[in-house]
Amino acid sequence: MKFSLKYLLIAFFLFPNLAFGLDVEKAKSFVVDIGNQAIKILKIPVDDKEKRKSELQNLLQEKFDMQLISKVILGGKVTKTASEEQLKKFSQVFELHIVKIYSSQLGTYKGQVFTINNTEIKKKDAFVYTTIESPDYPTTNIVWRIREKKGTPKVIDMQVEGVSLLRTKKNDFAMILDQIGLDGLINKLDQMNQISDLKIPGE
Amino acid sequence: MNLSKTKVLLRLLILASLIFATNCSVNKNSVDNNVIIDSTPEAEDPWESLNRGTFAFNQKFDKYLLSPMAKGYRFIFPSEIRTGVRNFLSNLTEPWSSINAALQGDLKNTGNTLARFLINSTVGLLGIFDVAKEIGFEKQKEDFGQTLAVHGVGPGPYLVLPFLGPSTFRDALGKVTSLYADPVTLALERNDKDQWIWIGMALKGIDFREQNLEKIDNLNATSVDFYATLRSLYLERRSSMIRNQKIDETDPFQEFDVE
């Protein structure tokens, strides 16, 4: 018993990432799934905006840790003082906000090929480096930051051409949070979510 | 001729002294084992109220002039012609990119940009066709702001330039320097064709706006604070360019600690 415990401890220190169960292959196949789902969304006709939005929302709910992302974007100071109800409301409006952003930025399918180039594990997160290539557009580099939540991998940030979703939204919300607080931000996002569908590039 | 050369040298010296006289701190450890550590995303915005004023002006300029011109450009010219114009203008930036790649000690990209210029200027019919890309020479733009960053010059304060948009003090100096050192610009000046420098810049602006018509408009519509969103996008994108997108060699999230 002592013998196996000793080896278990050695294994734990030698391969700390194993303790979290997130390995390179698991992270890779998780991102491949996302890529396939995203290509399917691109292939939905632009006229069917409702379907594009609902598929995107499914993707977010299934593959992204929206709860953690929301908390990080609001920052420790706000999350500590906010009520459960406020945080829940923010999560809801923020999710719709992200759907609005990406359903208008995703574009249409023009032979895009999604490739995984490299994966590395740093501390408890996996970083998956991917590219999207298309004859009509310049190559886009995307890095996915993956963390395991209750045994399931989840995206906690994505960096498109060096620009982090998390950092951009955190900066976008900083001033309004400072000036009119979380309720003000929730109201603002709620209003913005009501605006009519935006024109999709390539539409 | 000698007088104009002295003037250029004097201007460059003034620029160099300005770099060190401002907040563009020099970090000697920025290039360590070919890994570029860059602090651009942490650039501060001490002139925010002035910047927001310039930003508001640029928004008006975009609404009433740039965006309508970009829409007209898209309406009148088919995409093949627009791509040709974009490639032609882009090809003219290759010599300056090559010089900057050399100044950064990046011999591979120095050769790459030179090869691109030679191939596209000849086989690519004065740069209208990007033949070099087809045979594996990918474009990698380098400018003087990036060169300064690679040698450890910090971004300095964030700046919004009239008409040109987001920048930093360092990158703005880089832009000004290119007016006095870019071989294509100098050749045009020497032949008294200065107007083409400004026509080229205007065309580049219209082409960029045309390429990003929906993206920029949608970004504006989905931003709570469009000024802050663009600042964040610019600083992070610039940092990625400075690091030549070698994201697998550094932490792409640049010490951004998720709680």
CSV table of C-alpha atoms in Angstrom, one decimal:
chain,number,residue,atom,x,y,z
A,1,MET,CA,0.0,0.0,0.0
A,2,LYS,CA,2.8,2.4,1.1
A,3,PHE,CA,4.7,1.4,-2.1
A,4,SER,CA,1.9,2.3,-4.4
A,5,LEU,CA,1.2,5.6,-2.6
A,6,LYS,CA,4.8,6.5,-3.0
A,7,TYR,CA,4.7,5.9,-6.8
A,8,LEU,CA,1.4,7.7,-7.0
A,9,LEU,CA,2.9,10.8,-5.3
A,10,ILE,CA,6.0,10.6,-7.6
A,11,ALA,CA,3.7,10.4,-10.6
A,12,PHE,CA,1.7,13.4,-9.3
A,13,PHE,CA,4.8,15.6,-9.0
A,14,LEU,CA,6.2,14.4,-12.3
A,15,PHE,CA,3.0,14.8,-14.2
A,16,PRO,CA,1.0,17.4,-12.4
A,17,ASN,CA,-1.3,17.9,-15.4
A,18,LEU,CA,-2.6,14.4,-15.1
A,19,ALA,CA,-4.1,15.2,-11.7
A,20,PHE,CA,-6.5,17.5,-13.6
A,21,GLY,CA,-7.2,14.9,-16.2
A,22,LEU,CA,-6.7,17.4,-19.0
A,23,ASP,CA,-4.2,16.1,-21.5
A,24,VAL,CA,-3.1,17.2,-24.9
A,25,GLU,CA,-5.3,14.6,-26.8
A,26,LYS,CA,-8.4,15.4,-24.8
A,27,ALA,CA,-7.9,19.2,-25.4
A,28,LYS,CA,-7.3,18.7,-29.1
A,29,SER,CA,-10.3,16.5,-29.7
A,30,PHE,CA,-12.4,19.0,-27.7
A,31,VAL,CA,-11.3,21.9,-30.0
A,32,VAL,CA,-11.8,19.8,-33.1
A,33,ASP,CA,-15.4,19.4,-32.0
A,34,ILE,CA,-15.8,23.1,-31.6
A,35,GLY,CA,-14.3,23.7,-35.1
A,36,ASN,CA,-16.7,21.2,-36.6
A,37,GLN,CA,-19.7,22.9,-34.8
A,38,ALA,CA,-18.5,26.3,-35.9
A,39,ILE,CA,-18.2,25.3,-39.6
A,40,LYS,CA,-21.7,23.9,-39.4
A,41,ILE,CA,-22.9,27.3,-38.1
A,42,LEU,CA,-21.1,29.0,-41.0
A,43,LYS,CA,-22.9,26.8,-43.4
A,44,ILE,CA,-26.4,27.8,-42.1
A,45,PRO,CA,-27.8,30.3,-44.7
A,46,VAL,CA,-27.4,33.9,-43.6
A,47,ASP,CA,-31.2,34.4,-44.0
A,48,ASP,CA,-31.8,31.9,-41.2
A,49,LYS,CA,-30.4,34.2,-38.6
A,50,GLU,CA,-32.5,32.6,-35.8
A,51,LYS,CA,-31.0,29.2,-36.4
A,52,ARG,CA,-27.5,30.6,-36.5
A,53,LYS,CA,-28.1,32.4,-33.2
A,54,SER,CA,-29.6,29.3,-31.5
A,55,GLU,CA,-26.8,27.0,-32.7
A,56,LEU,CA,-24.2,29.5,-31.5
A,57,GLN,CA,-25.9,29.7,-28.1
A,58,ASN,CA,-25.9,25.9,-27.9
A,59,LEU,CA,-22.1,26.0,-28.7
A,60,LEU,CA,-21.5,28.6,-26.0
A,61,GLN,CA,-23.5,26.7,-23.3
A,62,GLU,CA,-22.0,23.4,-24.2
A,63,LYS,CA,-18.3,24.3,-24.7
A,64,PHE,CA,-17.7,27.5,-22.8
A,65,ASP,CA,-17.5,28.1,-19.0
A,66,MET,CA,-19.7,31.2,-19.2
A,67,GLN,CA,-20.0,31.4,-15.4
A,68,LEU,CA,-16.2,31.7,-15.0
A,69,ILE,CA,-15.8,34.0,-18.0
A,70,SER,CA,-18.6,36.3,-16.6
A,71,LYS,CA,-16.9,36.5,-13.2
A,72,VAL,CA,-13.4,37.3,-14.6
A,73,ILE,CA,-14.9,40.0,-16.9
A,74,LEU,CA,-16.6,41.7,-14.0
A,75,GLY,CA,-13.5,41.3,-11.8
A,76,GLY,CA,-13.1,40.2,-8.1
A,77,LYS,CA,-14.2,43.6,-6.7
A,78,VAL,CA,-17.7,43.6,-8.4
A,79,THR,CA,-18.4,39.8,-8.0
A,80,LYS,CA,-17.7,40.0,-4.3
A,81,THR,CA,-20.2,42.7,-3.6
A,82,ALA,CA,-22.8,41.7,-6.2
A,83,SER,CA,-25.9,39.6,-5.2
A,84,GLU,CA,-26.5,36.1,-6.6
A,85,GLU,CA,-29.5,37.5,-8.5
A,86,GLN,CA,-27.4,40.2,-10.1
A,87,LEU,CA,-24.7,37.7,-11.2
A,88,LYS,CA,-27.3,35.4,-12.6
A,89,LYS,CA,-28.9,38.2,-14.6
A,90,PHE,CA,-25.5,39.4,-15.8
A,91,SER,CA,-24.7,35.9,-17.0
A,92,GLN,CA,-27.9,35.7,-19.0
A,93,VAL,CA,-27.6,39.1,-20.7
A,94,PHE,CA,-23.8,38.6,-21.3
A,95,GLU,CA,-24.4,35.2,-23.0
A,96,LEU,CA,-27.0,36.8,-25.4
A,97,HIS,CA,-24.5,39.7,-25.9
A,98,ILE,CA,-21.8,37.2,-27.0
A,99,VAL,CA,-24.2,35.5,-29.3
A,100,LYS,CA,-25.0,38.9,-30.8
A,101,ILE,CA,-21.4,39.7,-31.3
A,102,TYR,CA,-20.3,36.4,-32.9
A,103,SER,CA,-23.5,35.8,-35.0
A,104,SER,CA,-22.7,39.1,-36.7
A,105,GLN,CA,-18.9,38.5,-37.0
A,106,LEU,CA,-18.8,34.8,-38.0
A,107,GLY,CA,-19.4,35.4,-41.7
A,108,THR,CA,-20.4,32.8,-44.2
A,109,TYR,CA,-18.8,29.5,-45.3
A,110,LYS,CA,-16.2,30.0,-48.1
A,111,GLY,CA,-14.2,26.9,-47.9
A,112,GLN,CA,-12.6,27.6,-44.5
A,113,VAL,CA,-10.3,24.8,-43.3
A,114,PHE,CA,-9.8,24.5,-39.5
A,115,THR,CA,-6.4,23.1,-38.5
A,116,ILE,CA,-4.9,22.3,-35.1
A,117,ASN,CA,-1.2,23.2,-35.0
A,118,ASN,CA,0.0,22.7,-31.5
A,119,THR,CA,-1.3,22.1,-28.0
A,120,GLU,CA,0.5,22.7,-24.7
A,121,ILE,CA,-0.4,22.4,-21.1
A,122,LYS,CA,0.5,25.2,-18.7
A,123,LYS,CA,-0.4,24.9,-15.1
A,124,LYS,CA,-4.1,23.7,-15.1
A,125,ASP,CA,-5.0,25.0,-18.6
A,126,ALA,CA,-4.5,23.7,-22.1
A,127,PHE,CA,-3.7,26.1,-24.9
A,128,VAL,CA,-4.7,24.9,-28.3
A,129,TYR,CA,-3.3,26.8,-31.3
A,130,THR,CA,-5.4,26.7,-34.4
A,131,THR,CA,-5.6,28.4,-37.8
A,132,ILE,CA,-8.5,29.0,-40.1
A,133,GLU,CA,-7.5,29.1,-43.8
A,134,SER,CA,-9.6,30.1,-46.7
A,135,PRO,CA,-8.9,31.1,-50.3
A,136,ASP,CA,-11.0,34.3,-49.8
A,137,TYR,CA,-9.7,35.6,-46.5
A,138,PRO,CA,-6.3,36.0,-44.8
A,139,THR,CA,-5.3,33.2,-42.5
A,140,THR,CA,-6.7,33.7,-38.9
A,141,ASN,CA,-4.8,32.4,-35.9
A,142,ILE,CA,-6.9,31.4,-32.9
A,143,VAL,CA,-5.7,30.2,-29.5
A,144,TRP,CA,-8.2,28.4,-27.2
A,145,ARG,CA,-7.6,28.4,-23.5
A,146,ILE,CA,-9.2,25.3,-22.0
A,147,ARG,CA,-9.8,24.4,-18.4
A,148,GLU,CA,-11.5,21.3,-16.9
A,149,LYS,CA,-14.7,21.9,-14.9
A,150,LYS,CA,-16.1,18.9,-13.1
A,151,GLY,CA,-14.3,16.5,-15.5
A,152,THR,CA,-15.5,18.3,-18.6
A,153,PRO,CA,-13.2,20.6,-20.7
A,154,LYS,CA,-14.5,24.1,-21.2
A,155,VAL,CA,-13.2,27.1,-23.1
A,156,ILE,CA,-12.3,29.9,-20.7
A,157,ASP,CA,-10.9,32.3,-23.3
A,158,MET,CA,-10.1,32.6,-27.0
A,159,GLN,CA,-7.5,34.8,-28.6
A,160,VAL,CA,-8.2,35.7,-32.2
A,161,GLU,CA,-5.1,37.2,-34.0
A,162,GLY,CA,-3.6,38.0,-30.6
A,163,VAL,CA,-6.8,39.6,-29.3
A,164,SER,CA,-8.3,38.0,-26.2
A,165,LEU,CA,-12.1,37.9,-25.9
A,166,LEU,CA,-11.8,38.1,-22.1
A,167,ARG,CA,-9.5,41.2,-22.0
A,168,THR,CA,-11.5,43.0,-24.7
A,169,LYS,CA,-14.9,42.6,-23.0
A,170,LYS,CA,-13.3,43.4,-19.6
A,171,ASN,CA,-12.0,46.7,-21.0
A,172,ASP,CA,-15.2,47.4,-22.8
A,173,PHE,CA,-17.2,47.1,-19.6
A,174,ALA,CA,-14.7,48.8,-17.2
A,175,MET,CA,-15.9,52.4,-17.5
A,176,ILE,CA,-19.6,51.8,-17.3
A,177,LEU,CA,-19.1,49.5,-14.3
A,178,ASP,CA,-17.1,52.2,-12.7
A,179,GLN,CA,-19.6,54.9,-13.5
A,180,ILE,CA,-23.1,53.3,-13.0
A,181,GLY,CA,-22.3,49.9,-11.6
A,182,LEU,CA,-23.4,46.3,-12.4
A,183,ASP,CA,-27.2,47.1,-12.7
A,184,GLY,CA,-26.3,49.9,-15.2
A,185,LEU,CA,-24.2,47.5,-17.2
A,186,ILE,CA,-27.0,44.8,-17.1
A,187,ASN,CA,-29.5,47.4,-18.4
A,188,LYS,CA,-27.2,48.6,-21.1
A,189,LEU,CA,-26.5,45.0,-22.3
A,190,ASP,CA,-30.2,44.2,-22.2
A,191,GLN,CA,-31.0,47.2,-24.4
A,192,MET,CA,-28.2,46.3,-26.8
A,193,ASN,CA,-29.5,42.8,-27.1
A,194,GLN,CA,-32.8,44.2,-28.4
A,195,ILE,CA,-31.3,45.9,-31.4
A,196,SER,CA,-32.2,44.3,-34.8
A,197,ASP,CA,-29.9,41.7,-36.4
A,198,LEU,CA,-26.7,43.1,-37.8
A,199,LYS,CA,-25.4,42.6,-41.3
A,200,ILE,CA,-23.2,39.5,-41.6
A,201,PRO,CA,-19.9,40.0,-43.6
A,202,GLY,CA,-20.3,38.4,-47.0
A,203,GLU,CA,-24.1,38.5,-46.8
B,1,MET,CA,20.1,68.1,-52.0
B,2,ASN,CA,22.6,68.3,-49.1
B,3,LEU,CA,20.4,70.7,-47.3
B,4,SER,CA,17.4,68.3,-47.6
B,5,LYS,CA,19.6,65.4,-46.3
B,6,THR,CA,20.7,67.4,-43.3
B,7,LYS,CA,17.1,68.3,-42.6
B,8,VAL,CA,16.0,64.7,-42.7
B,9,LEU,CA,18.9,63.7,-40.4
B,10,LEU,CA,18.1,66.5,-38.0
B,11,ARG,CA,14.4,65.4,-37.9
B,12,LEU,CA,15.4,61.8,-37.3
B,13,LEU,CA,17.7,62.9,-34.4
B,14,ILE,CA,14.9,65.0,-32.9
B,15,LEU,CA,12.6,61.9,-33.2
B,16,ALA,CA,15.2,59.7,-31.5
B,17,SER,CA,15.6,62.1,-28.7
B,18,LEU,CA,11.8,62.4,-28.3
B,19,ILE,CA,11.6,58.6,-27.8
B,20,PHE,CA,13.9,58.8,-24.8
B,21,ALA,CA,12.4,62.0,-23.5
B,22,THR,CA,8.9,60.5,-23.2
B,23,ASN,CA,7.4,57.6,-21.2
B,24,CYS,CA,8.7,55.1,-23.7
B,25,SER,CA,10.8,53.2,-21.2
B,26,VAL,CA,13.5,51.0,-22.5
B,27,ASN,CA,13.5,47.5,-21.3
B,28,LYS,CA,16.9,46.0,-22.1
B,29,ASN,CA,15.7,42.5,-21.4
B,30,SER,CA,13.0,42.6,-24.0
B,31,VAL,CA,14.8,40.3,-26.4
B,32,ASP,CA,15.8,37.2,-24.5
B,33,ASN,CA,16.6,34.0,-26.4
B,34,ASN,CA,14.6,35.1,-29.4
B,35,VAL,CA,11.5,35.5,-27.3
B,36,ILE,CA,10.2,39.0,-27.5
B,37,ILE,CA,8.7,40.2,-24.2
B,38,ASP,CA,6.4,43.1,-25.1
B,39,SER,CA,4.5,45.4,-22.8
B,40,THR,CA,2.2,47.1,-25.4
B,41,PRO,CA,-1.1,45.7,-23.9
B,42,GLU,CA,-0.3,47.5,-20.7
B,43,ALA,CA,0.1,50.9,-22.3
B,44,GLU,CA,-1.5,53.6,-20.2
B,45,ASP,CA,-3.9,56.2,-21.3
B,46,PRO,CA,-3.1,59.4,-19.4
B,47,TRP,CA,-4.5,61.6,-22.2
B,48,GLU,CA,-7.8,59.8,-22.3
B,49,SER,CA,-10.0,62.9,-22.4
B,50,LEU,CA,-8.0,64.4,-25.3
B,51,ASN,CA,-8.0,61.0,-27.0
B,52,ARG,CA,-11.7,60.6,-26.6
B,53,GLY,CA,-12.2,64.0,-28.3
B,54,THR,CA,-10.0,63.0,-31.2
B,55,PHE,CA,-11.9,59.7,-31.3
B,56,ALA,CA,-15.2,61.5,-31.5
B,57,PHE,CA,-13.8,63.6,-34.4
B,58,ASN,CA,-12.6,60.4,-36.2
B,59,GLN,CA,-16.1,58.9,-35.7
B,60,LYS,CA,-17.7,61.9,-37.5
B,61,PHE,CA,-15.1,61.7,-40.2
B,62,ASP,CA,-15.8,58.0,-40.6
B,63,LYS,CA,-19.6,58.5,-40.6
B,64,TYR,CA,-19.7,61.4,-43.2
B,65,LEU,CA,-16.7,60.7,-45.4
B,66,LEU,CA,-14.7,57.5,-45.0
B,67,SER,CA,-17.5,54.9,-44.6
B,68,PRO,CA,-19.6,56.4,-47.6
B,69,MET,CA,-16.4,56.4,-49.7
B,70,ALA,CA,-15.6,52.8,-48.8
B,71,LYS,CA,-19.2,51.8,-49.7
B,72,GLY,CA,-18.9,53.7,-53.0
B,73,TYR,CA,-15.5,52.0,-53.6
B,74,ARG,CA,-17.1,48.6,-53.1
B,75,PHE,CA,-20.1,49.5,-55.3
B,76,ILE,CA,-18.1,50.8,-58.2
B,77,PHE,CA,-15.2,48.4,-58.4
B,78,PRO,CA,-15.4,44.6,-58.5
B,79,SER,CA,-13.5,42.6,-55.9
B,80,GLU,CA,-10.8,41.6,-58.4
B,81,ILE,CA,-9.8,45.3,-59.0
B,82,ARG,CA,-10.0,46.1,-55.3
B,83,THR,CA,-7.6,43.1,-54.6
B,84,GLY,CA,-5.3,44.3,-57.3
B,85,VAL,CA,-5.1,47.8,-55.8
B,86,ARG,CA,-4.6,46.4,-52.3
B,87,ASN,CA,-1.8,44.1,-53.5
B,88,PHE,CA,-0.1,47.0,-55.5
B,89,LEU,CA,-0.2,49.3,-52.4
B,90,SER,CA,0.9,46.5,-50.1
B,91,ASN,CA,3.9,45.6,-52.4
B,92,LEU,CA,5.2,49.2,-52.0
B,93,THR,CA,5.5,48.6,-48.3
B,94,GLU,CA,7.8,45.6,-48.7
B,95,PRO,CA,11.1,47.6,-48.9
B,96,TRP,CA,10.4,49.4,-45.7
B,97,SER,CA,9.3,46.1,-44.1
B,98,SER,CA,12.6,44.5,-45.3
B,99,ILE,CA,14.7,47.3,-43.7
B,100,ASN,CA,12.8,47.0,-40.5
B,101,ALA,CA,13.1,43.2,-40.4
B,102,ALA,CA,16.9,43.7,-40.8
B,103,LEU,CA,17.0,46.3,-38.1
B,104,GLN,CA,15.2,43.8,-35.9
B,105,GLY,CA,17.8,41.2,-36.7
B,106,ASP,CA,15.2,39.0,-38.4
B,107,LEU,CA,17.2,37.8,-41.3
B,108,LYS,CA,14.6,35.2,-42.4
B,109,ASN,CA,11.9,37.9,-42.8
B,110,THR,CA,14.4,40.3,-44.4
B,111,GLY,CA,14.9,37.8,-47.2
B,112,ASN,CA,11.2,36.9,-47.3
B,113,THR,CA,10.1,40.6,-47.7
B,114,LEU,CA,12.9,41.2,-50.3
B,115,ALA,CA,11.9,38.1,-52.3
B,116,ARG,CA,8.2,39.1,-52.1
B,117,PHE,CA,9.1,42.6,-53.5
B,118,LEU,CA,11.2,41.2,-56.3
B,119,ILE,CA,8.8,38.5,-57.3
B,120,ASN,CA,5.6,40.6,-57.1
B,121,SER,CA,7.1,43.6,-58.8
B,122,THR,CA,8.1,41.5,-61.8
B,123,VAL,CA,6.1,38.3,-62.2
B,124,GLY,CA,3.2,39.9,-60.2
B,125,LEU,CA,3.0,42.8,-62.7
B,126,LEU,CA,4.1,45.7,-60.4
B,127,GLY,CA,2.6,44.0,-57.4
B,128,ILE,CA,-1.0,43.7,-58.7
B,129,PHE,CA,-0.9,40.0,-58.2
B,130,ASP,CA,0.5,38.4,-55.0
B,131,VAL,CA,2.4,35.6,-56.8
B,132,ALA,CA,4.9,35.3,-53.9
B,133,LYS,CA,2.2,34.2,-51.5
B,134,GLU,CA,1.2,31.4,-53.9
B,135,ILE,CA,4.7,30.0,-53.8
B,136,GLY,CA,5.1,30.2,-50.1
B,137,PHE,CA,6.3,33.7,-49.3
B,138,GLU,CA,3.7,34.8,-46.7
B,139,LYS,CA,3.4,38.6,-46.0
B,140,GLN,CA,4.8,39.7,-42.7
B,141,LYS,CA,4.5,43.4,-42.3
B,142,GLU,CA,7.2,45.2,-40.2
B,143,ASP,CA,7.3,48.9,-39.4
B,144,PHE,CA,9.5,51.2,-37.3
B,145,GLY,CA,7.2,51.1,-34.3
B,146,GLN,CA,7.7,47.3,-34.2
B,147,THR,CA,11.5,47.7,-34.6
B,148,LEU,CA,11.6,50.1,-31.6
B,149,ALA,CA,9.5,47.6,-29.6
B,150,VAL,CA,11.8,44.7,-30.4
B,151,HIS,CA,14.7,46.8,-29.2
B,152,GLY,CA,13.0,47.3,-25.9
B,153,VAL,CA,11.3,50.7,-26.3
B,154,GLY,CA,8.0,50.6,-24.4
B,155,PRO,CA,4.7,51.8,-26.0
B,156,GLY,CA,4.5,55.1,-24.2
B,157,PRO,CA,1.1,56.6,-23.7
B,158,TYR,CA,-1.9,55.4,-25.9
B,159,LEU,CA,-2.7,58.0,-28.6
B,160,VAL,CA,-5.6,58.5,-31.0
B,161,LEU,CA,-4.4,60.2,-34.1
B,162,PRO,CA,-6.7,62.4,-36.2
B,163,PHE,CA,-7.8,60.4,-39.3
B,164,LEU,CA,-5.4,57.6,-38.6
B,165,GLY,CA,-7.0,56.2,-35.4
B,166,PRO,CA,-5.5,54.2,-32.5
B,167,SER,CA,-1.8,54.3,-31.9
B,168,THR,CA,0.8,54.7,-29.2
B,169,PHE,CA,3.5,57.4,-28.8
B,170,ARG,CA,6.1,54.9,-30.0
B,171,ASP,CA,4.0,53.7,-33.0
B,172,ALA,CA,3.2,57.3,-34.0
B,173,LEU,CA,7.0,58.1,-34.0
B,174,GLY,CA,7.4,55.0,-36.1
B,175,LYS,CA,4.8,56.4,-38.6
B,176,VAL,CA,6.5,59.8,-38.8
B,177,THR,CA,9.9,58.1,-39.2
B,178,SER,CA,8.6,56.2,-42.2
B,179,LEU,CA,7.8,59.5,-43.9
B,180,TYR,CA,11.6,60.3,-43.8
B,181,ALA,CA,13.1,56.9,-44.3
B,182,ASP,CA,10.8,54.6,-46.3
B,183,PRO,CA,12.6,54.2,-49.7
B,184,VAL,CA,9.4,54.4,-51.7
B,185,THR,CA,8.4,57.6,-49.9
B,186,LEU,CA,11.9,59.1,-50.4
B,187,ALA,CA,11.9,58.1,-54.1
B,188,LEU,CA,8.5,59.9,-54.6
B,189,GLU,CA,9.7,63.0,-52.8
B,190,ARG,CA,12.9,63.0,-54.8
B,191,ASN,CA,10.9,63.0,-58.0
B,192,ASP,CA,8.6,65.7,-56.8
B,193,LYS,CA,5.7,63.3,-56.6
B,194,ASP,CA,4.8,64.0,-53.0
B,195,GLN,CA,1.1,64.0,-53.7
B,196,TRP,CA,1.2,60.3,-54.4
B,197,ILE,CA,2.3,59.6,-50.8
B,198,TRP,CA,-1.0,61.2,-49.6
B,199,ILE,CA,-3.1,59.6,-52.4
B,200,GLY,CA,-1.6,56.2,-51.4
B,201,MET,CA,-2.4,56.7,-47.7
B,202,ALA,CA,-6.0,57.8,-48.5
B,203,LEU,CA,-6.5,54.8,-50.8
B,204,LYS,CA,-5.1,52.4,-48.1
B,205,GLY,CA,-7.6,53.9,-45.6
B,206,ILE,CA,-10.6,53.5,-47.9
B,207,ASP,CA,-9.5,50.0,-48.8
B,208,PHE,CA,-9.1,49.0,-45.1
B,209,ARG,CA,-12.5,50.5,-44.3
B,210,GLU,CA,-14.1,48.6,-47.3
B,211,GLN,CA,-12.6,45.3,-46.2
B,212,ASN,CA,-13.9,45.8,-42.7
B,213,LEU,CA,-17.2,47.7,-43.3
B,214,GLU,CA,-19.5,45.2,-41.5
B,215,LYS,CA,-16.9,44.1,-39.0
B,216,ILE,CA,-16.2,47.7,-37.7
B,217,ASP,CA,-19.9,48.7,-37.8
B,218,ASN,CA,-20.9,45.5,-35.9
B,219,LEU,CA,-18.1,46.0,-33.4
B,220,ASN,CA,-19.4,49.5,-32.8
B,221,ALA,CA,-23.0,48.2,-32.4
B,222,THR,CA,-22.0,45.5,-29.9
B,223,SER,CA,-19.6,47.6,-27.8
B,224,VAL,CA,-20.7,49.3,-24.6
B,225,ASP,CA,-17.6,51.6,-24.8
B,226,PHE,CA,-16.4,51.5,-28.4
B,227,TYR,CA,-13.4,53.7,-27.5
B,228,ALA,CA,-12.2,51.2,-24.9
B,229,THR,CA,-12.9,48.3,-27.2
B,230,LEU,CA,-10.8,49.7,-30.0
B,231,ARG,CA,-8.0,50.6,-27.6
B,232,SER,CA,-7.9,47.1,-26.3
B,233,LEU,CA,-8.0,45.6,-29.7
B,234,TYR,CA,-5.3,47.8,-31.1
B,235,LEU,CA,-2.9,47.3,-28.2
B,236,GLU,CA,-3.3,43.5,-28.2
B,237,ARG,CA,-3.1,43.2,-32.0
B,238,ARG,CA,0.0,45.4,-32.0
B,239,SER,CA,1.7,43.2,-29.4
B,240,SER,CA,0.9,40.1,-31.4
B,241,MET,CA,2.5,41.8,-34.5
B,242,ILE,CA,5.6,42.8,-32.4
B,243,ARG,CA,6.0,39.2,-31.2
B,244,ASN,CA,5.5,38.1,-34.9
B,245,GLN,CA,2.6,35.9,-33.6
B,246,LYS,CA,5.1,33.5,-32.1
B,247,ILE,CA,2.4,32.6,-29.7
B,248,ASP,CA,3.6,29.1,-29.1
B,249,GLU,CA,6.9,30.5,-27.6
B,250,THR,CA,5.3,32.8,-25.0
B,251,ASP,CA,2.2,32.8,-22.9
B,252,PRO,CA,-0.4,34.2,-25.3
B,253,PHE,CA,-2.3,35.6,-22.5
B,254,GLN,CA,0.7,37.6,-21.3
B,255,GLU,CA,0.4,37.0,-17.6
B,256,PHE,CA,-3.3,37.7,-17.7
B,257,ASP,CA,-4.2,35.7,-14.7
B,258,VAL,CA,-7.6,34.1,-14.7
B,259,GLU,CA,-9.0,34.1,-11.1
